[in-house]
Coordinates of C-alpha atoms and ligand atoms in Angstrom, one line a residue:
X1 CA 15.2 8.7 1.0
X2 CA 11.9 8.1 -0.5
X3 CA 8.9 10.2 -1.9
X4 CA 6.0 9.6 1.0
X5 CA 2.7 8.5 -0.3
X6 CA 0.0 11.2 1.0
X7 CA -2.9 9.0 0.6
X8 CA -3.6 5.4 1.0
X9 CA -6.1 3.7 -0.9
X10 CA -7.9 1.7 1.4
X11 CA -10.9 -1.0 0.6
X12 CA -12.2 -4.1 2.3
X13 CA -11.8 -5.6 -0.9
X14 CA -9.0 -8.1 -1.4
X15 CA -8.1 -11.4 -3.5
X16 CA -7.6 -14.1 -0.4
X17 CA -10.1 -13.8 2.5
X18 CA -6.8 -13.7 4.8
X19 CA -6.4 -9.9 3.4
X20 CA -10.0 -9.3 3.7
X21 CA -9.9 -10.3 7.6
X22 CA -7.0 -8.1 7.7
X23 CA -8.4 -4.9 6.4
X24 CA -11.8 -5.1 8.8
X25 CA -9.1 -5.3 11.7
X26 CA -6.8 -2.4 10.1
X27 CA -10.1 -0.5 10.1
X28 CA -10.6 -0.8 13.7
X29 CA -6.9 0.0 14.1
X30 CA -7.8 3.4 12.4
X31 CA -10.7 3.8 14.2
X32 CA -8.9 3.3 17.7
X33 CA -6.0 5.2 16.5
X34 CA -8.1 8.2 15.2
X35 CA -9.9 8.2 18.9
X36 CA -6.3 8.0 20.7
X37 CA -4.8 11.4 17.9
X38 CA -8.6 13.0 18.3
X39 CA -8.8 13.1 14.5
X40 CA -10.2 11.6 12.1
X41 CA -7.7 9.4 10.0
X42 CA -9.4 7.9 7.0
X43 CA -12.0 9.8 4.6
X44 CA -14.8 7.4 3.7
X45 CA -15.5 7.4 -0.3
X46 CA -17.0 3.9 -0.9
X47 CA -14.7 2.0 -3.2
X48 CA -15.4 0.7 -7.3
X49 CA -13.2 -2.1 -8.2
X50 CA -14.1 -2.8 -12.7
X51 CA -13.1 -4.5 -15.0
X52 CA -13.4 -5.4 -19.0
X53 CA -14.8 -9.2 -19.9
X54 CA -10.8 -10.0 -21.0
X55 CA -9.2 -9.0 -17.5
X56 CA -6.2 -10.7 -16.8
X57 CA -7.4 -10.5 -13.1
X58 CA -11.0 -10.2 -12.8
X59 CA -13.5 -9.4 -9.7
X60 CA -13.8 -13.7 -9.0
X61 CA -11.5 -13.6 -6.7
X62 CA -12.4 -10.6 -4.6
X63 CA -16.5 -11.3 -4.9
X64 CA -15.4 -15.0 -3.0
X65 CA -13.2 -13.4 -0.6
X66 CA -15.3 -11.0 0.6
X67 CA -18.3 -13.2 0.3
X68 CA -16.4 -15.8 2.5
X69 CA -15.8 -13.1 5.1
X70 CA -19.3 -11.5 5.2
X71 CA -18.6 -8.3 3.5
X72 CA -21.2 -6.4 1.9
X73 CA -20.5 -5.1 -1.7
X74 CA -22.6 -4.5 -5.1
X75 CA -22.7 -5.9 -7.9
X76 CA -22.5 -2.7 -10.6
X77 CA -22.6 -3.6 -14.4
X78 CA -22.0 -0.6 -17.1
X79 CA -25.9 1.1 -17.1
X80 CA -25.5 1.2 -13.4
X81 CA -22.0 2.7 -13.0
X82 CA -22.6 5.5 -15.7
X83 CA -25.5 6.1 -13.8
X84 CA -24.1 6.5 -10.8
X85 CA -20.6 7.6 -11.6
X86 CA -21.2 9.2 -15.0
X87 CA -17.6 10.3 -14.8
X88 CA -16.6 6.7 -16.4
X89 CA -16.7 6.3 -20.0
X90 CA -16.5 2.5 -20.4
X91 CA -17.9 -0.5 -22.6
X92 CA -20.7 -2.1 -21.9
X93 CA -19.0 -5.4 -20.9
X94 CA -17.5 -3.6 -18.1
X95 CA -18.5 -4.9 -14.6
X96 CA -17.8 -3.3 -11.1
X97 CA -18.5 -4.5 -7.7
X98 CA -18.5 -1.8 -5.0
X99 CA -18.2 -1.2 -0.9
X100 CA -19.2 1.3 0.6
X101 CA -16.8 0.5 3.5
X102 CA -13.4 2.0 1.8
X103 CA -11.5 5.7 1.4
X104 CA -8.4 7.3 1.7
X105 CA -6.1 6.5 4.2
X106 CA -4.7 10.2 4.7
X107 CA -0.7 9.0 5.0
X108 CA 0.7 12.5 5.9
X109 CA -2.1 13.4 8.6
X110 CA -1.7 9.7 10.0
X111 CA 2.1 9.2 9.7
X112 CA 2.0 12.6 12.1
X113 CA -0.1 11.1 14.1
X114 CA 1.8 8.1 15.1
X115 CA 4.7 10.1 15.7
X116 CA 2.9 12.5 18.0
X117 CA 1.3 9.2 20.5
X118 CA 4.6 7.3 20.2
X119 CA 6.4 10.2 21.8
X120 CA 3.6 10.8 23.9
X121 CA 3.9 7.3 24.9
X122 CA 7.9 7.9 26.0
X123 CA 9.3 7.5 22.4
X124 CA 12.5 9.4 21.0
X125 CA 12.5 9.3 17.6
X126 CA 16.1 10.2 15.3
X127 CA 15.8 12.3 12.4
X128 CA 18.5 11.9 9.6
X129 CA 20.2 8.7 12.1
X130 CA 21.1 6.4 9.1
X131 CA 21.2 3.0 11.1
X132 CA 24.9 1.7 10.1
X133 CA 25.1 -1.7 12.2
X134 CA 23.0 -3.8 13.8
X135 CA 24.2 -7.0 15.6
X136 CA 22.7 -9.2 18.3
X137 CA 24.9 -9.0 21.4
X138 CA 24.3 -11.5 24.2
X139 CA 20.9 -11.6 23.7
X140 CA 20.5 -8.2 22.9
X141 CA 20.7 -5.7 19.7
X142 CA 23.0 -3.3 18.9
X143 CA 22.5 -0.7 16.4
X144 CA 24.7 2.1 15.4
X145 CA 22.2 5.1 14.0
X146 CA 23.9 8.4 13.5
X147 CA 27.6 7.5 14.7
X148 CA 25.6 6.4 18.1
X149 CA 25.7 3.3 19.6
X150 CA 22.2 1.9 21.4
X151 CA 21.5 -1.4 22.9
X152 CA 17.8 -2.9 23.1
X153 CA 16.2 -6.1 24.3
X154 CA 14.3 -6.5 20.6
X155 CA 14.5 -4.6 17.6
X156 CA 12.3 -4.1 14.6
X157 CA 12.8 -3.3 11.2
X158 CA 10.8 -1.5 9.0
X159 CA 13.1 0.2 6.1
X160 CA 11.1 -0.2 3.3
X161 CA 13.2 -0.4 -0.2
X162 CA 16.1 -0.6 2.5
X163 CA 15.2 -3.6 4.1
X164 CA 17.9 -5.9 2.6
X165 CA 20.4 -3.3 3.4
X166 CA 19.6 -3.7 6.9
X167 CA 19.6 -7.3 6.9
X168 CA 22.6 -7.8 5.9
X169 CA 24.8 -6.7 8.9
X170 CA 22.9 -10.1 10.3
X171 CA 24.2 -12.0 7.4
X172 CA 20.3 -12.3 5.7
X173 CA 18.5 -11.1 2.7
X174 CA 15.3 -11.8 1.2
X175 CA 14.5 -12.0 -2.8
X176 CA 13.0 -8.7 -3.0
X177 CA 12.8 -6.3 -6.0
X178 CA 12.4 -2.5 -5.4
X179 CA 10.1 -1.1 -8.3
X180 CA 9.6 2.4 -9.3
X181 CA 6.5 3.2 -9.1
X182 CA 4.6 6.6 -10.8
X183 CA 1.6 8.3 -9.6
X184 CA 0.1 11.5 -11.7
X185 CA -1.9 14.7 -10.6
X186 CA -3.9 15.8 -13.4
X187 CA -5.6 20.1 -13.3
X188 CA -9.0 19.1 -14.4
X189 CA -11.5 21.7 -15.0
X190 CA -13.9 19.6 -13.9
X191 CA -12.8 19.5 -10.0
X192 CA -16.3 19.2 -8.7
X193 CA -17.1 15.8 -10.4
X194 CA -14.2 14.2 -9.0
X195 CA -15.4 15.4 -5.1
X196 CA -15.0 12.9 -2.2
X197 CA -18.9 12.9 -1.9
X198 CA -19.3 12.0 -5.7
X199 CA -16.4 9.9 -6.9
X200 CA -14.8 6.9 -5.0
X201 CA -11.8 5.1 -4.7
X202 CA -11.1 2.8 -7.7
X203 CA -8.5 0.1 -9.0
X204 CA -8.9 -1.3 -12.8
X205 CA -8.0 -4.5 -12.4
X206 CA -6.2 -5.7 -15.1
X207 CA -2.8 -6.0 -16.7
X208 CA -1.6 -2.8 -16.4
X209 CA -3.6 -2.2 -13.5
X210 CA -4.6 1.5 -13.3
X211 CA -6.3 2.9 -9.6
X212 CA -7.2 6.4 -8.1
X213 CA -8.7 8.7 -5.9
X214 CA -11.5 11.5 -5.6
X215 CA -9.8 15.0 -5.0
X216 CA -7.4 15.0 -1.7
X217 CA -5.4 17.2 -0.9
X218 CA -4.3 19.1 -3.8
X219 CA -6.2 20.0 -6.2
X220 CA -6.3 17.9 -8.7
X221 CA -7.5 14.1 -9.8
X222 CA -4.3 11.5 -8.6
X223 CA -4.6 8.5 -10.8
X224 CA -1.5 5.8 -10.7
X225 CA 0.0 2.1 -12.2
X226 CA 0.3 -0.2 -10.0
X227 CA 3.1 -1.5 -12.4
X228 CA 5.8 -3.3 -10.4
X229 CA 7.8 -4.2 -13.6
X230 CA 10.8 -1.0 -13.7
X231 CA 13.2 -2.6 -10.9
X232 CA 15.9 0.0 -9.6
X233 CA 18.5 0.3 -6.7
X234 CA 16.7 2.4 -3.7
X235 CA 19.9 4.4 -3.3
X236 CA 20.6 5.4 -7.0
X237 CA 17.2 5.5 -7.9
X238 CA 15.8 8.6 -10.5
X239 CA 13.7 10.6 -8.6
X240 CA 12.6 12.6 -12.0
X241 CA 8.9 10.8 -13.8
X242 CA 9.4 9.1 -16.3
X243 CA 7.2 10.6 -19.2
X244 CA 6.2 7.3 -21.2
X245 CA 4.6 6.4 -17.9
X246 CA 2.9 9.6 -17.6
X247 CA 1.7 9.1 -20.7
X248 CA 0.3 6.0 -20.2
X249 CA -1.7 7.1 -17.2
X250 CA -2.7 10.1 -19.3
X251 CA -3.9 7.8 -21.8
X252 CA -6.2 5.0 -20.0
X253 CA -7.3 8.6 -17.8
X254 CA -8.3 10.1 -21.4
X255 CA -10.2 7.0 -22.2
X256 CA -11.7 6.3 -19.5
X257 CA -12.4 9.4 -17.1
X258 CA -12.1 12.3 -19.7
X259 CA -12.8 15.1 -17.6
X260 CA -9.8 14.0 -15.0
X261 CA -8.0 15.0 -17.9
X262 CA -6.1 18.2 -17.7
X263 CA -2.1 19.0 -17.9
X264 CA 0.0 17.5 -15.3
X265 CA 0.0 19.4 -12.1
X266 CA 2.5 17.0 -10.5
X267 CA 4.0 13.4 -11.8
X268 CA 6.1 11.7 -9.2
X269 CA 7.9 8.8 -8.1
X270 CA 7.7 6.0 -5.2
X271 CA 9.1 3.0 -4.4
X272 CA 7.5 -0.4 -3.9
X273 CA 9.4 -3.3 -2.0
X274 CA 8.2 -6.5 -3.8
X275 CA 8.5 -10.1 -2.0
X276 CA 8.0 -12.8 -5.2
X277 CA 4.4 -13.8 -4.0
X278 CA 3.6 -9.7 -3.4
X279 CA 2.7 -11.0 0.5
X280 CA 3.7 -9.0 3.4
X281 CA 6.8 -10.5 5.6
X282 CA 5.4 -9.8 9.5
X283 CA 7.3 -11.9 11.5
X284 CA 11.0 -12.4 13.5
X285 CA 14.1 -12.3 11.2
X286 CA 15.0 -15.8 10.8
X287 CA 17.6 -17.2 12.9
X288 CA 17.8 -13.9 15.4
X289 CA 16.4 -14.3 18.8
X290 CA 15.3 -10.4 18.7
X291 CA 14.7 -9.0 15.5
X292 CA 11.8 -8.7 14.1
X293 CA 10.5 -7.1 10.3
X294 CA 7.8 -6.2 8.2
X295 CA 7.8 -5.6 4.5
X296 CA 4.7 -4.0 2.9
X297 CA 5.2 -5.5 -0.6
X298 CA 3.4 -2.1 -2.1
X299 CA 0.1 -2.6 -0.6
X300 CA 0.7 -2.1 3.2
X301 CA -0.4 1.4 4.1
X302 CA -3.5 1.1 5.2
X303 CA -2.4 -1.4 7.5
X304 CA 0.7 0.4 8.9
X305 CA -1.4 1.0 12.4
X306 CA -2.5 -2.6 12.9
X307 CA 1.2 -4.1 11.3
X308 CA 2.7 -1.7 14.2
X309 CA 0.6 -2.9 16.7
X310 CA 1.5 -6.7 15.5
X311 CA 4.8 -6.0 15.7
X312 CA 5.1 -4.8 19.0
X313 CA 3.3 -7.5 20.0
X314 CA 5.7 -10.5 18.3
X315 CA 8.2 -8.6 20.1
X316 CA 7.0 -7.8 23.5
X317 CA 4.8 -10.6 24.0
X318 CA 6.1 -12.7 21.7
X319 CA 2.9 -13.5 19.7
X320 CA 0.3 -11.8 18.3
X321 CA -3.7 -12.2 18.2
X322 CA -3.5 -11.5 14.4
X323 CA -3.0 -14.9 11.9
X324 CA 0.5 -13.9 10.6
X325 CA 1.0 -17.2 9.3
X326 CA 0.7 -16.2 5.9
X327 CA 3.6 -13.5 6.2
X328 CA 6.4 -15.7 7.9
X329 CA 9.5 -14.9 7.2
X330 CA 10.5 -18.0 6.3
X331 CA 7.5 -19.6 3.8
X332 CA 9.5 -21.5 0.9
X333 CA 9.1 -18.8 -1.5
X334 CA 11.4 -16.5 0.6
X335 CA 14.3 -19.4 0.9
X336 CA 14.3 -20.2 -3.0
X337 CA 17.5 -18.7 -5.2
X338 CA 15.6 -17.0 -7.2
X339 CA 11.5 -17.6 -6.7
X340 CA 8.6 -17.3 -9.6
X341 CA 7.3 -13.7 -9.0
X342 CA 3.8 -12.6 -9.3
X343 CA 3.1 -9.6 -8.3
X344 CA -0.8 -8.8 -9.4
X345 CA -3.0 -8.7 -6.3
Ligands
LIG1 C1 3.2 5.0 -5.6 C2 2.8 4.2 -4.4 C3 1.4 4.2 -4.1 C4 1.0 3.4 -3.0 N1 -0.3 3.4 -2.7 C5 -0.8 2.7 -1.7 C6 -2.2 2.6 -1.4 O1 -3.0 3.3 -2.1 N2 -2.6 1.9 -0.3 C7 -1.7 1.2 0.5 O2 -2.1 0.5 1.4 N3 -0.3 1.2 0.2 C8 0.1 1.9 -0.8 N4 1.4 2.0 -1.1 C9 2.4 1.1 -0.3 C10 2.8 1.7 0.9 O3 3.3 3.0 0.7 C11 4.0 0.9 1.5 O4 3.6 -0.5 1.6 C12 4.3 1.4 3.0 O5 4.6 2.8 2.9 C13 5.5 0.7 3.4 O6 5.9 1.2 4.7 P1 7.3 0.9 5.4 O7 7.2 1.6 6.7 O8 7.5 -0.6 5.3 O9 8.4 1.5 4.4 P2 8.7 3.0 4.0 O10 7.4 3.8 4.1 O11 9.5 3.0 2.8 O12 9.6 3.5 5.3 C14 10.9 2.9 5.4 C15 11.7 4.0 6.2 O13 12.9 3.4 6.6 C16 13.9 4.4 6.5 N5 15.2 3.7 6.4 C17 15.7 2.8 5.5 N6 16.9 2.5 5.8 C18 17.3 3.1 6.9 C19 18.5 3.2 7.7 N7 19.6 2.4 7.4 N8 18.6 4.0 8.8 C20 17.5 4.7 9.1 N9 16.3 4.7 8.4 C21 16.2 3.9 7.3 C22 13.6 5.1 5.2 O14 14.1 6.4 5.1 C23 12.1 5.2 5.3 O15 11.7 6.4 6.0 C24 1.9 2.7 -2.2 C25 3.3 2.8 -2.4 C26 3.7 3.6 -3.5 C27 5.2 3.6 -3.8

């Protein structure tokens, strides 16, 4: 099974104001979740989003979207962000906008924490019970995890890379592609500049699209590709990094934050499960009365609390306060053979 993200980059800002909406509510999700586990869940570090003049993506989209929505963010140009974040070594073209509202989502802390209330809340949760059937029985579900057999009014799914696999004992699959993703620890001996307190959160938006983090965790500076372009099969997938990828981090790192720099303390691999238009899927499995899914396309971690709670709402109440409309299960992109991908968000 998967390699578990420890940390969750998490900003406000977002290309489509739908996202933007989303985040402030996964915030408060974090907030009332943190209150509930009596820790705190998310490490403010204010977040940089630059770019160069030629970007094949570009800040447009993102200034709009969180203008539309009210967001507060800052325009940096080149002077400003060496002055603030000498760390960068960058052209003076380069441009930057950045909110002070976005951190690290800390994924191990908070993953443990969900499992601790939803126990505390009457929950049994089944390690190692590979699910091995599932099928809708007289309006109800039956799945077979771990040679057991359990019946439930609803079910949801949320397997990740695996999702299609599950789908299929109900006779459905989306077009999703599983990508192997890389992310690399580097020993710089220049900790200290990289501090929660002095560096923030950043994506390099362009084609590839490089992001990172302050130190967390271990220590050392984490910087990743968001490249969604090596497909593989979750279940025969290579678990070793793949060193042209670490070089290529290591090389937009050594131009562009040279004293992250430093040999690797860790390289390692992740999985991303793309839908074509890289949008969620929140919403009932079409053409089940009680089965419901979510897919996180690579970008969903920082909403896992509030996509929970919209689950269990489509389930139990059978609608939720959230606009999921533009993560239904059955938009036209989902239905076609074989749909147009993009995947840059
Ligand atoms: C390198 C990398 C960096 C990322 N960075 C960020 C980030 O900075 N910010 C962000 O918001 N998101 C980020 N993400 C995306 C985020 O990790 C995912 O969107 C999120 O984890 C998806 O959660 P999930 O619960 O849908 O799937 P997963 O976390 O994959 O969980 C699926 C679970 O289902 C289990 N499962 C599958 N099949 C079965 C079965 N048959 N029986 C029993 N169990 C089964 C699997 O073992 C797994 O535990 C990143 C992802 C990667 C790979």
């Amino acid at each position: 099974m998967g390699l578990r993200i420890t940390a969750g980059l998490f900003a406000l800002s977002y290309h489509r104001s739908d996202y933007v909406q989303l985040a402030k509510r996964a915030f408060e999700a974090w907030d009332a979740l943190a209150e509930d586990a009596g820790e705190a869940l998310v490490l403010k570090t204010g977040g940089l989003d630059l770019c160069g003049p030629e970007s094949a993506i570009g800040l447009d989209d993102y200034r709009r979207a969180m203008t539309e929505t009210g967001v507060e963010f800052e325009e940096v140009d080149a002077v400003e962000i060496r002055r603030r974040w000498p760390q960068w070594r960058i052209a003076d073209e380069v441009e930057g906008i950045y909110q002070e509202r976005a951190g690290i989502a800390m994924a191990t802390r908070a993953n443990a924490a969900h499992r601790r209330l939803a126990q505390t809340n009457g929950a049994t949760l089944l390690e190692k019970a590979a699910v091995t059937e599932i099928r809708e029985v007289g309006g109800e579900v039956e799945v077979v995890a771990g040679d057991r057999a359990f019946r439930a009014e609803k079910l949801i799914i949320a397997a990740g890379a695996w999702t299609n696999q599950a789908l299929s004992h109900l006779g459905l699959e989306f077009p999703l592609d599983v990508s192997l993703e890389q992310v690399v620890y580097f020993d710089s001996t220049k900790l200290d500049a990289f501090a929660p307190d002095r560096f923030p959160v950043w994506i390099w938006m362009d084609v590839p699209c490089f992001y990172g983090f302050p130190v967390f965790g271990k220590p050392a500076v984490k910087v990743s590709w968001d490249r969604c372009e090596v497909f593989t099969d979750p279940d025969h997938r290579p678990f070793e990094p793949d060193p042209a990828t670490t070089r290529a981090i290591a090389d937009f790192t050594g131009r562009h934050l040279p004293d992250a720099l430093g040999p690797v303390r860790l390289a390692k691999t992740c999985l991303y499960t793309l839908t074509p238009d890289r949008d969620f899927i929140i919403d009932r499995v079409p053409g089940t009365e009680s089965v419901f899914v979510a897919v996180g396309a690579g970008h969903a971690f920082k909403f896992a609390s509030l996509i929970g709670k919209a689950l269990s709402d489509l389930a139990i109440e059978g609608h939720s306060d959230l606009d999921l409309s533009p993560f239904r299960a059955d938009r036209a992109i989902l239905t076609e053979p074989n749909p147009v991908r993009s995947y840059m968000v």
